[in-house]
Short mmCIF file of C-alpha atoms in Angstrom, two decimals:
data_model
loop_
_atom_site.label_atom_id
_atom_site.label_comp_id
_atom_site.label_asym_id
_atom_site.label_seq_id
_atom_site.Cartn_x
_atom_site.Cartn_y
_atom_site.Cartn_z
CA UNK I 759 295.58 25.38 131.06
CA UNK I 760 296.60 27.14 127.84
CA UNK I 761 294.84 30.20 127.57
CA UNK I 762 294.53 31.79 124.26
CA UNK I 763 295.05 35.99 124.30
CA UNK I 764 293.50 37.50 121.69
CA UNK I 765 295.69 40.72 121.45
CA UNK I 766 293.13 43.97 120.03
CA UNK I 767 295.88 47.04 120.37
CA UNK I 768 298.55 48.34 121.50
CA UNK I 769 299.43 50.02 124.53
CA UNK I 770 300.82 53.67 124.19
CA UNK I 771 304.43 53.91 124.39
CA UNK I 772 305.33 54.87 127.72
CA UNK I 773 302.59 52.26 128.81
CA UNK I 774 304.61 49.68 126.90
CA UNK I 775 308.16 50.53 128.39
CA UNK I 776 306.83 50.67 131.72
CA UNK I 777 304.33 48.21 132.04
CA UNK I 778 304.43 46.05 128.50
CA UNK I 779 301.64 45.11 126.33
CA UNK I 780 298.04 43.86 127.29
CA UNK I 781 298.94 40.41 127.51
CA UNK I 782 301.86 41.41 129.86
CA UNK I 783 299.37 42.94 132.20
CA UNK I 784 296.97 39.73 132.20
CA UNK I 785 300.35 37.67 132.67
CA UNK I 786 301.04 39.72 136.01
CA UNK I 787 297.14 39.57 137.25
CA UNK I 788 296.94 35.74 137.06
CA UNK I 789 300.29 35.03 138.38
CA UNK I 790 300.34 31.67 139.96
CA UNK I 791 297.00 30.63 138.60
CA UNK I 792 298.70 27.86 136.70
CA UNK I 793 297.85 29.02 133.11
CA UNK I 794 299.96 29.40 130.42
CA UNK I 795 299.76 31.88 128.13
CA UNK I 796 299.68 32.28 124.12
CA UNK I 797 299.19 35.33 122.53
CA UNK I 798 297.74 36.32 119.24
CA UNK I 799 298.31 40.25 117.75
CA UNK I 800 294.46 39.84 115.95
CA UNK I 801 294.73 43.79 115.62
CA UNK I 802 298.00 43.36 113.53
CA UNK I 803 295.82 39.97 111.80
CA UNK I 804 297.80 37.65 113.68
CA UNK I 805 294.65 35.09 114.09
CA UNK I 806 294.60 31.46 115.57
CA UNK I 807 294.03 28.84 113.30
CA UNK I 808 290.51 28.61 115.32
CA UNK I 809 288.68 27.79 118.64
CA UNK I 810 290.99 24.42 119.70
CA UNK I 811 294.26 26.22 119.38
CA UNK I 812 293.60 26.75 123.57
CA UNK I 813 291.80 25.53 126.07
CA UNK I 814 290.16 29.39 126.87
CA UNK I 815 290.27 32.24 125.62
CA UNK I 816 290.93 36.28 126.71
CA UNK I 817 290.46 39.14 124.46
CA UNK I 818 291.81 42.15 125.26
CA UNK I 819 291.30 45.57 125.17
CA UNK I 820 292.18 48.35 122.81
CA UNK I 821 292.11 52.17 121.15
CA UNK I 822 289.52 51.12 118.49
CA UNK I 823 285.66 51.38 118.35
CA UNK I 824 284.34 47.85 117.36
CA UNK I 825 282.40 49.68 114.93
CA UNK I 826 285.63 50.94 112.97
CA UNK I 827 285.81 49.63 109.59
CA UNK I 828 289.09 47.92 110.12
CA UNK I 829 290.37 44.58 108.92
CA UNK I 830 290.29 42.74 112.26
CA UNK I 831 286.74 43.27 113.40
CA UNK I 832 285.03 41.33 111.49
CA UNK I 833 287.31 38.13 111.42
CA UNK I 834 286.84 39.00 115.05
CA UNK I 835 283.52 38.81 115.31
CA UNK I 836 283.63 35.12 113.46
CA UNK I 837 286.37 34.12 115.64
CA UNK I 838 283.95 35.07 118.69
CA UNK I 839 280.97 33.24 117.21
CA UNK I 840 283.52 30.14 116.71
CA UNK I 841 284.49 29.85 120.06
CA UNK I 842 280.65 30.49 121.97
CA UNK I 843 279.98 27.34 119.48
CA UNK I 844 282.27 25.25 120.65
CA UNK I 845 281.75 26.35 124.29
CA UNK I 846 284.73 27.15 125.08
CA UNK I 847 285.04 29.91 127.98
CA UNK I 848 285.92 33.10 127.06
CA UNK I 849 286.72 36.31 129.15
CA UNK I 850 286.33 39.85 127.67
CA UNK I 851 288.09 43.44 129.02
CA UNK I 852 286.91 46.67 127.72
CA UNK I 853 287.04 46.57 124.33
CA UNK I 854 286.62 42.65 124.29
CA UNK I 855 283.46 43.27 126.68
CA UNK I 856 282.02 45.04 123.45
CA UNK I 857 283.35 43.25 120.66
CA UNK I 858 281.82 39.92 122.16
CA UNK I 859 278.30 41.57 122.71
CA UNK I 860 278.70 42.90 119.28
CA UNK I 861 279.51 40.02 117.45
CA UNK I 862 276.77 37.65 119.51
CA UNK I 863 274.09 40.45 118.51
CA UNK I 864 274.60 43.35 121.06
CA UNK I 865 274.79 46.85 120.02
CA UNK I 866 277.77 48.97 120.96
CA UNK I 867 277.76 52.93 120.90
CA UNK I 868 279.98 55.52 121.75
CA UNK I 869 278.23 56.95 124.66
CA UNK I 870 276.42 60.09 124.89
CA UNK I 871 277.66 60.84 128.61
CA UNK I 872 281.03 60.84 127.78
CA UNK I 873 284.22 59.00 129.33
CA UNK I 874 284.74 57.31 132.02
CA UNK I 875 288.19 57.15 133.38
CA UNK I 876 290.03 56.23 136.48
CA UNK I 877 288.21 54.64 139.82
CA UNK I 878 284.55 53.65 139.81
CA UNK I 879 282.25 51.44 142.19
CA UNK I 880 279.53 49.00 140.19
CA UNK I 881 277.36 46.95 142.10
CA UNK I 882 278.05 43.33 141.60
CA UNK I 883 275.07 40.76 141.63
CA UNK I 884 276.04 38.64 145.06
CA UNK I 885 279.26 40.34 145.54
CA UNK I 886 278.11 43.97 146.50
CA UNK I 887 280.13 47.20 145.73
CA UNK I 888 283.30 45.92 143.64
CA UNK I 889 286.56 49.07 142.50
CA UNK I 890 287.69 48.74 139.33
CA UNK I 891 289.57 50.99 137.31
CA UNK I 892 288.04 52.27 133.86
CA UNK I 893 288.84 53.91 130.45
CA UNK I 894 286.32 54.43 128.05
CA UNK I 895 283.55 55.70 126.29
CA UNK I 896 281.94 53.26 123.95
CA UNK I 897 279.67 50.96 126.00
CA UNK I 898 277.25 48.33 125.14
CA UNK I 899 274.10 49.92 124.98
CA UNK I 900 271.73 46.79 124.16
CA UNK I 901 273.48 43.04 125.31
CA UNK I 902 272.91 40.24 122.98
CA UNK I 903 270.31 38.01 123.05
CA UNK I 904 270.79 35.54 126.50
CA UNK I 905 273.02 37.64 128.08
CA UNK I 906 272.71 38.08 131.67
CA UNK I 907 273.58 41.80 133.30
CA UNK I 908 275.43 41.15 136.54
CA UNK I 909 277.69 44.24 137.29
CA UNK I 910 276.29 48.37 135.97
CA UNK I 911 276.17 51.34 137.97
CA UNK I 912 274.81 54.65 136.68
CA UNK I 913 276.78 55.77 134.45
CA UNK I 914 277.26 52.46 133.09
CA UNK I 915 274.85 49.84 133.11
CA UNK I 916 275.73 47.02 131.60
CA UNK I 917 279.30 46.80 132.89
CA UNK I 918 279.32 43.36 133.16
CA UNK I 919 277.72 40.21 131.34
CA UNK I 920 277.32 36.45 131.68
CA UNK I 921 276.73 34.05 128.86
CA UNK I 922 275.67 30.89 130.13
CA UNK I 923 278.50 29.38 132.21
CA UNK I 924 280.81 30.05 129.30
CA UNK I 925 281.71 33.85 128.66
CA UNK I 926 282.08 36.52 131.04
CA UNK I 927 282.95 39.81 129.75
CA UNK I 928 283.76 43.30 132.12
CA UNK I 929 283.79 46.52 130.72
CA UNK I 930 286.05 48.26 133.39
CA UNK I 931 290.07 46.82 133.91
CA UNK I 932 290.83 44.33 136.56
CA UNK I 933 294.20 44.20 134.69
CA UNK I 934 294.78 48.24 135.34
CA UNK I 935 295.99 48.62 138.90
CA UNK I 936 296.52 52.01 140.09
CA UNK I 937 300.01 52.62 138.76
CA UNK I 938 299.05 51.26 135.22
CA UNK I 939 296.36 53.98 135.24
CA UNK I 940 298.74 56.91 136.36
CA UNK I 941 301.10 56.19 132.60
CA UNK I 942 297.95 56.04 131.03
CA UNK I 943 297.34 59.43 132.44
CA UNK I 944 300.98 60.89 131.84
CA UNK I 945 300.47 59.00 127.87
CA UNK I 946 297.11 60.87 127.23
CA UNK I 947 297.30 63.90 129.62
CA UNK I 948 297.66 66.40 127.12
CA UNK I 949 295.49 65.03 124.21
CA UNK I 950 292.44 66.65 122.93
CA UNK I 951 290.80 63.39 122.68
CA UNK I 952 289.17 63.98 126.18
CA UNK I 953 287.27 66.45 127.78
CA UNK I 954 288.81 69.35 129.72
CA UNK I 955 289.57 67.98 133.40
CA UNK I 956 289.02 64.06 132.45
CA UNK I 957 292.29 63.14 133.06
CA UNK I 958 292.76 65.54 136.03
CA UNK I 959 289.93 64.15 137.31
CA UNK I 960 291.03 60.07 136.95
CA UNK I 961 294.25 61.32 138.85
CA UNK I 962 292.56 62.48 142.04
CA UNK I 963 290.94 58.83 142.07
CA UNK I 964 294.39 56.66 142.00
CA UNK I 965 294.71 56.76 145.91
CA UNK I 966 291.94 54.64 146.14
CA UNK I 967 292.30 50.84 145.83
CA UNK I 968 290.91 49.00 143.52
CA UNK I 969 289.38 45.23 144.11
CA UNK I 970 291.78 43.85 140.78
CA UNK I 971 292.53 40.61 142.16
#
């Protein structure tokens, strides 16, 4: 099955050399599910010609708001809309999560609470307690109009949503095992883009597995 990666950002640079870009990490997570893998760099506006070019479709996640005003959003958005038309499935990661709610008629904020990063239980309708690593702030505050809420816990609540039988998007990273999220923490441990003792605090979770697969 040809699955279509829509490629939203780029991983920081010690991310990259040790780990490789988003689709890299998606490559490793669905080893030996049979799919095969093309990827498009939307952020750089590297876009597919439209919804047939695969048989499914995985948009990543990224450093950008979906709010920014930059030139790949809203082609994005369209791109989104194309492919819930032709209902075609569609997975969304982070970012993706939001851009999908966004462009089906969700709203997306950056979130008062703050970040979460690093190790966090949601509760999973019919699956129970599920570990997932996150990174992130913006969350989607109000899903889109059908949208079903199947994963949240209390410090975010709509961590997870189902569209139909088509789209699932997840707001946490089942691509992120533990060792992904340490570099991130070594890439970002000394910026003043997060709080004081976020990152220490995401490093004192990576003992504790994760439920990726």
């Amino acid at each position: 099955m040809r699955i279509g990666i829509l490629q939203c950002g780029h991983t920081p640079d010690l991310v990259a050399e040790r780990h490789g870009a988003y689709a890299a990490m998606f490559d490793t997570l669905f080893a030996g599910e049979g799919l095969d893998f093309r990827v498009w760099n939307v952020v750089d506006m590297d876009f597919p010609d439209g919804p047939d070019a695969a048989e499914g479709w995985l948009v990543t996640g990224s450093r950008h708001g979906v709010y920014d005003d930059l030139p790949f959003i809203a082609p994005l958005e369209q791109l989104v809309r194309d492919i819930h038309a032709a209902d075609k499935p569609m997975v969304g990661i982070c970012f993706g999560h939001q851009i999908i709610a966004q462009a089906l008629g969700g709203h997306v904020e950056k979130f008062a609470g703050g970040w979460s990063v690093g190790h966090r239980i949601y509760h999973w309708d019919g699956l129970g307690e599920i570990a997932l690593n996150a990174w992130h702030q913006d969350q989607v505050i109000t899903p889109p109009p059908g949208a079903r809420t199947i994963a949240g816990n209390d410090f975010t609540r709509h961590a997870a949503l189902l569209y139909g039988d088509s789209i699932l998007t997840v707001q946490p990273h089942p691509e992120f095992p533990n060792d992904i999220v340490r570099t991130y923490t070594e890439a970002y441990g000394g910026s003043d883009r997060y709080p004081p003792g976020t990152i220490e605090a995401a490093v004192r979770t990576l003992d504790q597995p994760v439920d990726d697969r």
